[in-house]
Amino acid sequence: AQSVTQLDSHVSVSEGTPVLLRCNYSSSYSPSLFWYVQHPNKGLQLLLKYTSAATLVKGINGFEAEFKKSETSFHLTKPSAHMSDAAEYFCVVSDPIGDMRFGAGTRLTVKP
Amino acid sequence: DTAVSQTPKYLVTQMGNDKSIKCEQNLGHDTMYWYKQDSKKFLKIMFSYNNKELIINETVPNRFSPKSPDKAHLNLHINSLELGDSAVYFCASSHNRYHYGYTFGSGTRLTVV
């Protein structure tokens, strides 16, 4: 069985300040991990993915995430938030047979 | 060109009706999925098809019936709609069942009144 826990349901930052969205996972296998973003009334867009290659993964729009096996974490970061980053973010874990489990989501608010 | 397209985008209907949501992908992917997102934004998989074959069938009422006429299409038919079926339904596709990332459609917001 596998699962993912997003530690914050809501994160609020000021424009230009760093973003940190936290995700912990549990998996019996070597997991693949993903971050998706959902803008209001839109579908989900893949931000980045980890699939057992480099532990620091760079994604679109300046986001990156680091896979830390010892901490079972896959936190999403961005050095400087932009107003357009305001959205819902989902951390996802997948096992080798393609069973994907979504986290509950973190709503990111960016204040001007 | 939209990679994964769902129709309709919005659907308002009365309890007890039967409705269908259509999904098409032009990415050449082998695997397609239906997810339900509830009012708390929680995403739960409902079904998955790989090359027209059902491979994931989660605990979903049998009022929900997926149909995949070919690997580019996965439709969702819902009989006897209930208030609790109100949600956003997302279609997605991936290269294969051992994918590394989905492409999602923009969702269908179903409201049952």
mmCIF file of C-alpha atoms in Angstrom, chain B:
data_model
loop_
_atom_site.group_PDB
_atom_site.id
_atom_site.type_symbol
_atom_site.label_atom_id
_atom_site.label_comp_id
_atom_site.label_asym_id
_atom_site.label_seq_id
_atom_site.Cartn_x
_atom_site.Cartn_y
_atom_site.Cartn_z
ATOM 1 C CA ASP B 1 -5.090 21.244 -30.456
ATOM 2 C CA THR B 2 -6.311 19.996 -27.098
ATOM 3 C CA ALA B 3 -4.479 16.839 -26.051
ATOM 4 C CA VAL B 4 -7.213 15.443 -23.775
ATOM 5 C CA SER B 5 -10.646 16.894 -24.381
ATOM 6 C CA GLN B 6 -13.782 16.295 -22.374
ATOM 7 C CA THR B 7 -17.338 17.212 -23.198
ATOM 8 C CA PRO B 8 -19.384 18.756 -21.846
ATOM 9 C CA LYS B 9 -17.476 21.171 -19.629
ATOM 10 C CA TYR B 10 -20.533 21.791 -17.454
ATOM 11 C CA LEU B 11 -23.512 19.536 -16.885
ATOM 12 C CA VAL B 12 -26.521 20.378 -14.736
ATOM 13 C CA THR B 13 -29.172 17.703 -14.475
ATOM 14 C CA GLN B 14 -31.949 16.429 -12.249
ATOM 15 C CA MET B 15 -31.792 13.470 -9.929
ATOM 16 C CA GLY B 16 -32.697 10.214 -11.580
ATOM 17 C CA ASN B 17 -31.516 11.207 -15.049
ATOM 18 C CA ASP B 18 -28.938 9.336 -17.107
ATOM 19 C CA LYS B 19 -26.024 11.279 -18.549
ATOM 20 C CA SER B 20 -22.754 10.673 -20.388
ATOM 21 C CA ILE B 21 -19.408 12.438 -20.393
ATOM 22 C CA LYS B 22 -17.095 11.955 -23.337
ATOM 23 C CA CYS B 23 -13.305 11.981 -23.413
ATOM 24 C CA GLU B 24 -10.901 11.864 -26.320
ATOM 25 C CA GLN B 25 -7.117 12.028 -26.444
ATOM 26 C CA ASN B 26 -4.985 12.709 -29.514
ATOM 27 C CA LEU B 27 -1.660 11.837 -27.920
ATOM 28 C CA GLY B 28 -1.488 8.240 -29.068
ATOM 29 C CA HIS B 29 -1.509 7.082 -25.442
ATOM 30 C CA ASP B 30 -2.500 3.520 -24.580
ATOM 31 C CA THR B 31 -4.065 4.162 -21.178
ATOM 32 C CA MET B 32 -6.958 6.365 -20.110
ATOM 33 C CA TYR B 33 -8.516 7.130 -16.741
ATOM 34 C CA TRP B 34 -11.510 8.671 -15.035
ATOM 35 C CA TYR B 35 -11.031 10.540 -11.772
ATOM 36 C CA LYS B 36 -13.611 12.132 -9.511
ATOM 37 C CA GLN B 37 -12.732 15.308 -7.609
ATOM 38 C CA ASP B 38 -15.040 16.115 -4.736
ATOM 39 C CA SER B 39 -15.847 19.478 -3.191
ATOM 40 C CA LYS B 40 -12.790 19.222 -0.928
ATOM 41 C CA LYS B 41 -10.555 18.831 -4.025
ATOM 42 C CA PHE B 42 -9.816 15.190 -3.206
ATOM 43 C CA LEU B 43 -9.040 13.196 -6.357
ATOM 44 C CA LYS B 44 -10.042 9.547 -6.497
ATOM 45 C CA ILE B 45 -9.533 7.178 -9.368
ATOM 46 C CA MET B 46 -12.635 5.489 -10.724
ATOM 47 C CA PHE B 47 -11.598 3.535 -13.788
ATOM 48 C CA SER B 48 -8.643 2.884 -16.037
ATOM 49 C CA TYR B 49 -8.527 1.353 -19.511
ATOM 50 C CA ASN B 50 -5.449 0.113 -21.314
ATOM 51 C CA ASN B 51 -5.942 -0.416 -25.049
ATOM 52 C CA LYS B 52 -9.710 -0.711 -24.554
ATOM 53 C CA GLU B 53 -9.295 -3.212 -21.718
ATOM 54 C CA LEU B 54 -10.512 -2.356 -18.211
ATOM 55 C CA ILE B 55 -7.569 -2.569 -15.796
ATOM 56 C CA ILE B 56 -8.691 -0.534 -12.784
ATOM 57 C CA ASN B 57 -12.211 -0.613 -11.442
ATOM 58 C CA GLU B 58 -12.313 0.971 -8.019
ATOM 59 C CA THR B 59 -15.256 0.699 -5.665
ATOM 60 C CA VAL B 60 -17.693 2.764 -7.653
ATOM 61 C CA PRO B 61 -21.487 2.297 -7.791
ATOM 62 C CA ASN B 62 -22.485 0.192 -10.764
ATOM 63 C CA ARG B 63 -24.575 3.146 -11.942
ATOM 64 C CA PHE B 64 -21.245 4.310 -13.401
ATOM 65 C CA SER B 65 -20.238 2.480 -16.554
ATOM 66 C CA PRO B 66 -17.170 3.331 -18.611
ATOM 67 C CA LYS B 67 -16.961 2.529 -22.297
ATOM 68 C CA SER B 68 -13.884 2.583 -24.490
ATOM 69 C CA PRO B 69 -14.727 2.124 -28.182
ATOM 70 C CA ASP B 70 -11.047 2.570 -29.081
ATOM 71 C CA LYS B 71 -7.903 3.529 -27.231
ATOM 72 C CA ALA B 72 -8.373 7.220 -28.008
ATOM 73 C CA HIS B 73 -11.791 7.424 -26.354
ATOM 74 C CA LEU B 74 -13.082 6.703 -22.876
ATOM 75 C CA ASN B 75 -16.643 7.703 -22.106
ATOM 76 C CA LEU B 76 -18.420 7.649 -18.761
ATOM 77 C CA HIS B 77 -22.107 6.895 -18.527
ATOM 78 C CA ILE B 78 -23.990 7.495 -15.285
ATOM 79 C CA ASN B 79 -27.444 6.067 -14.638
ATOM 80 C CA SER B 80 -29.978 7.289 -12.090
ATOM 81 C CA LEU B 81 -27.961 10.305 -11.017
ATOM 82 C CA GLU B 82 -27.895 11.152 -7.324
ATOM 83 C CA LEU B 83 -27.079 14.371 -5.473
ATOM 84 C CA GLY B 84 -23.821 12.839 -4.241
ATOM 85 C CA ASP B 85 -22.616 12.404 -7.799
ATOM 86 C CA SER B 86 -22.090 16.158 -8.025
ATOM 87 C CA ALA B 87 -18.363 16.650 -8.538
ATOM 88 C CA VAL B 88 -15.774 17.465 -11.147
ATOM 89 C CA TYR B 89 -14.860 14.477 -13.288
ATOM 90 C CA PHE B 90 -11.438 14.420 -14.917
ATOM 91 C CA CYS B 91 -10.317 12.279 -17.783
ATOM 92 C CA ALA B 92 -6.590 11.589 -18.137
ATOM 93 C CA SER B 93 -4.257 9.576 -20.326
ATOM 94 C CA SER B 94 -0.733 8.214 -20.098
ATOM 95 C CA HIS B 95 1.701 6.528 -22.464
ATOM 96 C CA ASN B 96 0.977 3.157 -20.910
ATOM 97 C CA ARG B 97 -0.167 1.678 -17.620
ATOM 98 C CA TYR B 98 3.352 1.937 -16.204
ATOM 99 C CA HIS B 99 3.270 5.615 -16.993
ATOM 100 C CA TYR B 100 5.290 8.424 -15.667
ATOM 101 C CA GLY B 101 2.798 11.232 -15.584
ATOM 102 C CA TYR B 102 -0.686 11.814 -16.805
ATOM 103 C CA THR B 103 -2.121 14.376 -19.168
ATOM 104 C CA PHE B 104 -5.422 15.577 -17.782
ATOM 105 C CA GLY B 105 -8.469 16.985 -19.471
ATOM 106 C CA SER B 106 -9.933 20.236 -18.184
ATOM 107 C CA GLY B 107 -12.723 18.511 -16.307
ATOM 108 C CA THR B 108 -16.497 18.227 -16.410
ATOM 109 C CA ARG B 109 -18.378 19.896 -13.580
ATOM 110 C CA LEU B 110 -21.471 17.805 -12.906
ATOM 111 C CA THR B 111 -24.209 19.305 -10.751
ATOM 112 C CA VAL B 112 -27.154 17.154 -9.809
ATOM 113 C CA VAL B 113 -30.194 19.064 -8.544
#
